mmCIF file of C-alpha atoms in Angstrom:
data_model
loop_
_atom_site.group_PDB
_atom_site.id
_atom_site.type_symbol
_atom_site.label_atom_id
_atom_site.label_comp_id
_atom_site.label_asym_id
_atom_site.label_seq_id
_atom_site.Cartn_x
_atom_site.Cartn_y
_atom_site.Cartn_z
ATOM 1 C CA UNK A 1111 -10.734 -26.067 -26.213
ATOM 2 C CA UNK A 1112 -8.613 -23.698 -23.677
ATOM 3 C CA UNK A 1113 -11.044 -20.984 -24.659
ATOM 4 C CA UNK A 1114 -14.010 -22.470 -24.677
ATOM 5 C CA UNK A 1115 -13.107 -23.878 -20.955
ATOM 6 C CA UNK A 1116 -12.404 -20.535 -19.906
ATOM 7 C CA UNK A 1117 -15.748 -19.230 -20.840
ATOM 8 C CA UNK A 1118 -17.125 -21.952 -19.000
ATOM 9 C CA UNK A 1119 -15.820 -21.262 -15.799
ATOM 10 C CA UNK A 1120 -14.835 -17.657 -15.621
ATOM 11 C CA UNK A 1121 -18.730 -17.079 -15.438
ATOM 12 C CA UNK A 1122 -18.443 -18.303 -11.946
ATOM 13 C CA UNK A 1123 -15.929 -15.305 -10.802
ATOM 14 C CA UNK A 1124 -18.473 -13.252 -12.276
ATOM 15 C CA UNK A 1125 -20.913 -14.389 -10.415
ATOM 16 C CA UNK A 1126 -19.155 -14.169 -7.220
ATOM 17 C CA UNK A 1127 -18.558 -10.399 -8.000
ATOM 18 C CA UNK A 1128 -22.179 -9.862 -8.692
ATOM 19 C CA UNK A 1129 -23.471 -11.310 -5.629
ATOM 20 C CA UNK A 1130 -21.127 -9.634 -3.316
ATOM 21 C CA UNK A 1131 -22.362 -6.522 -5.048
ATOM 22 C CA UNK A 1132 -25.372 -7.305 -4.771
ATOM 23 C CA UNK A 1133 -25.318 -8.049 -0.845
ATOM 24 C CA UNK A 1134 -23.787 -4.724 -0.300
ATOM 25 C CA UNK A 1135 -26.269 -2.601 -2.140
ATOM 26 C CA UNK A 1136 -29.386 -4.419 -1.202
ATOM 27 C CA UNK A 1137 -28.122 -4.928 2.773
ATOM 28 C CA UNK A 1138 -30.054 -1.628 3.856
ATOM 29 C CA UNK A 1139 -33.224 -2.780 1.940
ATOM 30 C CA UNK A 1140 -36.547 -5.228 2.556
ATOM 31 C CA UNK A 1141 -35.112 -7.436 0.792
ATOM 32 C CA UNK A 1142 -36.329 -11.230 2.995
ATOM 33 C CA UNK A 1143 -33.777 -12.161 5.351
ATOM 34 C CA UNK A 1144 -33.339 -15.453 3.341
ATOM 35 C CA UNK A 1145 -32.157 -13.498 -0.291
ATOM 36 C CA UNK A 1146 -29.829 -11.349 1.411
ATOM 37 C CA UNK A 1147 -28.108 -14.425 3.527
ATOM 38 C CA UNK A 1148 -27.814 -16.348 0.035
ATOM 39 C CA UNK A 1149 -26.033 -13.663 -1.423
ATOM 40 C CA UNK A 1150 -23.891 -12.893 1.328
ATOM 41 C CA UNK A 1151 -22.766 -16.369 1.120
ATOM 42 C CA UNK A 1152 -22.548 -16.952 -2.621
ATOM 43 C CA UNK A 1153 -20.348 -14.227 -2.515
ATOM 44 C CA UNK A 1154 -17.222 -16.161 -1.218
ATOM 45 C CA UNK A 1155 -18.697 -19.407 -1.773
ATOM 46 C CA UNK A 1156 -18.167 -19.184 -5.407
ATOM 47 C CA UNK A 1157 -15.019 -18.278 -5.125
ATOM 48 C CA UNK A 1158 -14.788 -21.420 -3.806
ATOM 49 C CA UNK A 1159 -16.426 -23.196 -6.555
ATOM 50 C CA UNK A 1160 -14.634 -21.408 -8.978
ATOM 51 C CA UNK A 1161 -11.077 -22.138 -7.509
ATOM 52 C CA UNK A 1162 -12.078 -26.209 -7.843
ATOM 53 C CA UNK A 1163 -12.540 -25.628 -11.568
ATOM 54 C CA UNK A 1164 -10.065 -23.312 -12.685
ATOM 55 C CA UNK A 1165 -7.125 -25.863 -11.006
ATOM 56 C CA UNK A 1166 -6.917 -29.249 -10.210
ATOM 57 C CA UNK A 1167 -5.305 -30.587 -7.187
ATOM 58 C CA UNK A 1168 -4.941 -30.657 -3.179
ATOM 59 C CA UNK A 1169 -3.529 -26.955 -3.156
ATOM 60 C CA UNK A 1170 -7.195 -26.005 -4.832
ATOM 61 C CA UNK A 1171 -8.955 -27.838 -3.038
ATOM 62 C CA UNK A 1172 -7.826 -26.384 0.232
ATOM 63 C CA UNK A 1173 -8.457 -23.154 -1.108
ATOM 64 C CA UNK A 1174 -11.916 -24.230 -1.921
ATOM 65 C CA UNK A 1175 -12.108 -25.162 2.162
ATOM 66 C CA UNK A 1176 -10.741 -22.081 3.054
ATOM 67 C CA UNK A 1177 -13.329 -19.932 0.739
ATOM 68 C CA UNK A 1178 -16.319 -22.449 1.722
ATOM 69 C CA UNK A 1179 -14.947 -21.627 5.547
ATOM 70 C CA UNK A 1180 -15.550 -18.308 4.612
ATOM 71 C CA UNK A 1181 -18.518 -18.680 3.196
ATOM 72 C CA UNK A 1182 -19.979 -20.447 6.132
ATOM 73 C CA UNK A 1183 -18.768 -17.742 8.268
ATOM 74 C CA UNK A 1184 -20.542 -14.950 6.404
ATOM 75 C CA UNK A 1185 -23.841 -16.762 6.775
ATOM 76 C CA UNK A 1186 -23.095 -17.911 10.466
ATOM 77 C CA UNK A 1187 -22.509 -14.703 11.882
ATOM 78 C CA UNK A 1188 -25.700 -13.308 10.919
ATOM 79 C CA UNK A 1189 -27.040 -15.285 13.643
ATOM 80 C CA UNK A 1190 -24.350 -15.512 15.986
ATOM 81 C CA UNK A 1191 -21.203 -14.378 15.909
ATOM 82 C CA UNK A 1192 -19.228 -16.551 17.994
ATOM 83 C CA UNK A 1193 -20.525 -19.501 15.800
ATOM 84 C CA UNK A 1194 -19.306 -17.036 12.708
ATOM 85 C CA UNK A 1195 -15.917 -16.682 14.435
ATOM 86 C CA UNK A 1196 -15.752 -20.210 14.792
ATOM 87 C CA UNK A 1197 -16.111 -21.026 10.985
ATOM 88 C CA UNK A 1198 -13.586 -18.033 9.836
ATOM 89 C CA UNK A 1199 -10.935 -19.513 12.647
ATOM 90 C CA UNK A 1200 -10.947 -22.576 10.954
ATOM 91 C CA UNK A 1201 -10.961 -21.080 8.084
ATOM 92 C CA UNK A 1202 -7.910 -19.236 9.274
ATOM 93 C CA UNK A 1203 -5.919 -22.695 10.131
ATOM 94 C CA UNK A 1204 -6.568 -24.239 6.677
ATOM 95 C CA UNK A 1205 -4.984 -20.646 5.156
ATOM 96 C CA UNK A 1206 -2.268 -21.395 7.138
ATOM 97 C CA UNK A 1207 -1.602 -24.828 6.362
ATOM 98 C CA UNK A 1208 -2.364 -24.015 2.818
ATOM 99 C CA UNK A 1209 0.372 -21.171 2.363
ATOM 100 C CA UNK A 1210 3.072 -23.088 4.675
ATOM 101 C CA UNK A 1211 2.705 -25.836 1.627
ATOM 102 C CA UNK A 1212 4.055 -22.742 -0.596
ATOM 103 C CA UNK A 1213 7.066 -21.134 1.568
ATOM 104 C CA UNK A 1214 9.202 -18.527 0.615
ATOM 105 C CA UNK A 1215 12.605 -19.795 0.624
ATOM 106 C CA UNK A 1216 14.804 -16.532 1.351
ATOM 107 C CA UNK A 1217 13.014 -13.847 3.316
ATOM 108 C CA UNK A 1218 14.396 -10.098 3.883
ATOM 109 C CA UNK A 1219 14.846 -9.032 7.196
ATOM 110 C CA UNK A 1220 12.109 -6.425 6.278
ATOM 111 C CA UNK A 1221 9.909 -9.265 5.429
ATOM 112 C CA UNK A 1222 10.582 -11.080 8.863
ATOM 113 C CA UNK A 1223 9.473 -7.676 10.627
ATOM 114 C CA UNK A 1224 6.503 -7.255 8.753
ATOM 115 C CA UNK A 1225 5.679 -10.774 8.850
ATOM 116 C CA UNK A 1226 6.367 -11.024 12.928
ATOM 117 C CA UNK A 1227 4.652 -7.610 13.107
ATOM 118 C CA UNK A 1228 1.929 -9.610 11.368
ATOM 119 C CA UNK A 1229 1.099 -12.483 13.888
ATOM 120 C CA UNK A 1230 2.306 -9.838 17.065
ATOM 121 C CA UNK A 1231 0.090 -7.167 16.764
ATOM 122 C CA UNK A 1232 -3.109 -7.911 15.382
ATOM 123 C CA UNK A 1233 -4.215 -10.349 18.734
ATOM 124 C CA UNK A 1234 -3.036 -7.216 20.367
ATOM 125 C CA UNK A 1235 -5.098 -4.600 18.602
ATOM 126 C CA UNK A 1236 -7.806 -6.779 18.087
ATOM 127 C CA UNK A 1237 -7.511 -7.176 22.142
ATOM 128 C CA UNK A 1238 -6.979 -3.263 22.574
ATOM 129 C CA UNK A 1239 -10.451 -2.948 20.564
ATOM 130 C CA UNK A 1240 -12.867 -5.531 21.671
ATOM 131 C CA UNK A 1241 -11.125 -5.615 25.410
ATOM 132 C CA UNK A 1242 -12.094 -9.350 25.087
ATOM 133 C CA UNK A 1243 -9.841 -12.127 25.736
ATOM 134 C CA UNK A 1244 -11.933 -14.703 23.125
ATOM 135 C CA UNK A 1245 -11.707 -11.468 20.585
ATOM 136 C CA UNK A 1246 -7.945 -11.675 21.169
ATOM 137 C CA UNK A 1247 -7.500 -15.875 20.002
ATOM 138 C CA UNK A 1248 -9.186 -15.026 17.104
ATOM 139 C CA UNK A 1249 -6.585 -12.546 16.454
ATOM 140 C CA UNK A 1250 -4.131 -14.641 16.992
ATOM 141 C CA UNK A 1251 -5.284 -16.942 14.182
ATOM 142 C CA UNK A 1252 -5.828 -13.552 11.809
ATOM 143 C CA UNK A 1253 -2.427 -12.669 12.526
ATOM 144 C CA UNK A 1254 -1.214 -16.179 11.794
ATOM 145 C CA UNK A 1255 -2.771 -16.258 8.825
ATOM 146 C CA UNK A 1256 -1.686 -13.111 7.214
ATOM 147 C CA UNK A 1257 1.918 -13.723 8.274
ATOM 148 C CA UNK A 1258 1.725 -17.169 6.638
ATOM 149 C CA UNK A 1259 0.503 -15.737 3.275
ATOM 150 C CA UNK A 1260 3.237 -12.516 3.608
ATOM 151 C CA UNK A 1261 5.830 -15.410 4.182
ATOM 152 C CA UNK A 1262 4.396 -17.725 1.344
ATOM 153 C CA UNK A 1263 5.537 -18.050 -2.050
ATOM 154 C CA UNK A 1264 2.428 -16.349 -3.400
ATOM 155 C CA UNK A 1265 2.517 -13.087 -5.138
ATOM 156 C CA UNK A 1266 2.589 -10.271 -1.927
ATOM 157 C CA UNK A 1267 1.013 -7.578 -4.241
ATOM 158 C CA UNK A 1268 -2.828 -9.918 -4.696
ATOM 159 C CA UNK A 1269 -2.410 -12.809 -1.486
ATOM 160 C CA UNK A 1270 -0.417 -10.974 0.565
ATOM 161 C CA UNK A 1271 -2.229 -7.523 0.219
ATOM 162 C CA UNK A 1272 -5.305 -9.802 0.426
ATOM 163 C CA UNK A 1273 -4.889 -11.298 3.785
ATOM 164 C CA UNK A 1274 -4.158 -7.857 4.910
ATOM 165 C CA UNK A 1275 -7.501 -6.412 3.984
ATOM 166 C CA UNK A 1276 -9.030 -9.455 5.446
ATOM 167 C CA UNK A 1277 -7.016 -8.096 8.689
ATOM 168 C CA UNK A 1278 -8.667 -4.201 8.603
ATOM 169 C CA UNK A 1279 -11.757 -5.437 7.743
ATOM 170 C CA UNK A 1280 -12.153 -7.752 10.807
ATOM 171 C CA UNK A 1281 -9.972 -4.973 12.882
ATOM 172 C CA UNK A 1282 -13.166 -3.107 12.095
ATOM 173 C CA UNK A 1283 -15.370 -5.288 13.200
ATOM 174 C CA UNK A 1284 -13.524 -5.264 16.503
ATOM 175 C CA UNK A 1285 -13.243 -1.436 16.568
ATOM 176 C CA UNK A 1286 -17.055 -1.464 16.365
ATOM 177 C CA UNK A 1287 -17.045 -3.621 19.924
ATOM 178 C CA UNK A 1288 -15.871 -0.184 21.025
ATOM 179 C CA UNK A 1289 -14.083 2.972 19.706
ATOM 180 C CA UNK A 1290 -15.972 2.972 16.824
ATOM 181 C CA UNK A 1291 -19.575 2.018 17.833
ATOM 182 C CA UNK A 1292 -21.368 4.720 16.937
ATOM 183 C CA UNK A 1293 -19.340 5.188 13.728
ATOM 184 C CA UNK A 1294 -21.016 4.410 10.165
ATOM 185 C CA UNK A 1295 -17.249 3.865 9.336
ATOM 186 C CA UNK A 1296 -17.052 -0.231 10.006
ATOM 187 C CA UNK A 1297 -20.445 -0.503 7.960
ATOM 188 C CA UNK A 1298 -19.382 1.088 5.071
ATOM 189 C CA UNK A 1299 -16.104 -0.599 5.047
ATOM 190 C CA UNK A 1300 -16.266 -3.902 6.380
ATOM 191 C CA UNK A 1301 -17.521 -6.143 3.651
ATOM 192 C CA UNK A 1302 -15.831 -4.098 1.024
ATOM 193 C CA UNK A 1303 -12.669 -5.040 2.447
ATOM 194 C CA UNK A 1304 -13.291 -8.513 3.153
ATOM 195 C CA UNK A 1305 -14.102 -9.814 0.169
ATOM 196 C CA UNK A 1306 -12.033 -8.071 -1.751
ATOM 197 C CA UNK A 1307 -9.616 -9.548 0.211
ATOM 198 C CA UNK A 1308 -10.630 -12.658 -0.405
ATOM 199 C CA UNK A 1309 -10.980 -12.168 -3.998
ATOM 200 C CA UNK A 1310 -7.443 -11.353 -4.061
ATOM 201 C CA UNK A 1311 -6.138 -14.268 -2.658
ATOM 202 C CA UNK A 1312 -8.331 -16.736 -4.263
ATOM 203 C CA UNK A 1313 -7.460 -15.263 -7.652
ATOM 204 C CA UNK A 1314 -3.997 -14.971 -6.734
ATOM 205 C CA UNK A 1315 -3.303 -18.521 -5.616
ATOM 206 C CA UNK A 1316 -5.147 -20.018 -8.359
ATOM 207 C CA UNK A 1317 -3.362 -17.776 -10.875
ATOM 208 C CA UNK A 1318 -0.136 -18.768 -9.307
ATOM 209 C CA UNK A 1319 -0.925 -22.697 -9.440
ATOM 210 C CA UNK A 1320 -1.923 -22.310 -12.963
ATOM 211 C CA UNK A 1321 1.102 -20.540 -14.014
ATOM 212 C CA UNK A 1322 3.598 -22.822 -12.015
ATOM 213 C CA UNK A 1323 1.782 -25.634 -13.707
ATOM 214 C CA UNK A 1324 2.607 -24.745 -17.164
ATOM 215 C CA UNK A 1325 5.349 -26.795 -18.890
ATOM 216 C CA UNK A 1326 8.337 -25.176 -19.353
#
């Protein structure tokens, strides 16, 4: 029974990692506006899905809001990207609440630094980039949210180096406000980074969750 329930629901991973391929290599094409959107937003949407199945509980299901967040996001700021940066700063305070369930008890005073360095700099840099105030906030969220997940009990190496990518890949999008606008850098990099990102920390929470359910 385990195995069989794995092979029902690891197809939906799989899926997610197809589609987000998919957007990616069929971005530049004529593909209809409408395909490419779908897969852009299946990409972390089931990851979302696929969190709800692989664990049971309010700790998945906010994971699930913060990867449907996500999703939303991706699709949103194809239109507009202050509606976009709307979804992904909610998304950003549902991380946070999420990951401040799971605390760290004893910290490092390395870890503080990183962590502070975490929810310090990034509203700066992403101010420094952009030169927008608006561009900024959202930072400030970013930041929070990677400095919750550095400071949670989650595994540092998949959520914590996940929430960082999620950081340089929307550090790009900012550099591409300004030092970086004429760079094919942030377009080659961007999405890569983001949902791998995101792939880390879904699979990382949810792996954690399982394993910390276990008896024994």
């Amino acid at each position: 029974m385990p195995g069989r329930a794995l092979m029902e629901k690891r197809p939906w991973l799989l899926a997610s990692l197809a589609a987000a391929i998919l957007f990616y290599l069929l971005r530049e094409t004529a593909l209809p506006e409408p395909a490419l959107l779908l897969l852009k937003g299946a990409g972390v949407g089931l990851l979302a899905v696929w969190a709800l199945l692989r664990h049971a509980g309010a700790d998945s299901r906010m994971l699930a809001t913060v990867m449907a967040l996500g999703a939303l996001g991706d699709m949103a700021i194809e239109w507009d990207l202050q509606a976009g940066a709307m979804a992904f700063f909610a998304a950003h305070i549902a991380a946070i609440a999420l990951y401040l369930r799971h605390r760290r008890e004893v910290l490092t005073p390395s870890q503080k630094a990183a962590a502070l360095a975490l929810v310090v700099l990034t509203p700066v840099i992403s101010w420094l980039l952009s030169g927008r105030a608006d561009v900024a906030l959202y930072g400030l969220a970013l930041g929070g949210m990677a400095c919750a997940a550095w400071s949670s009990s989650f595994p540092r190496y998949r959520v914590g180096t996940g929430a960082l990518l999620f950081v340089a890949s929307d550090l790009l999008i900012f550099a591409r406000m300004g030092p970086l606008a004429h760079s094919p850098l942030p377009d080659l990099l961007i999405w890569p980074l983001y949902y791998f990102g995101q792939f880390l920390i879904a699979t990382g929470i949810v792996g954690t969750l399982r394993g910390r359910a276990q008896p024994g």
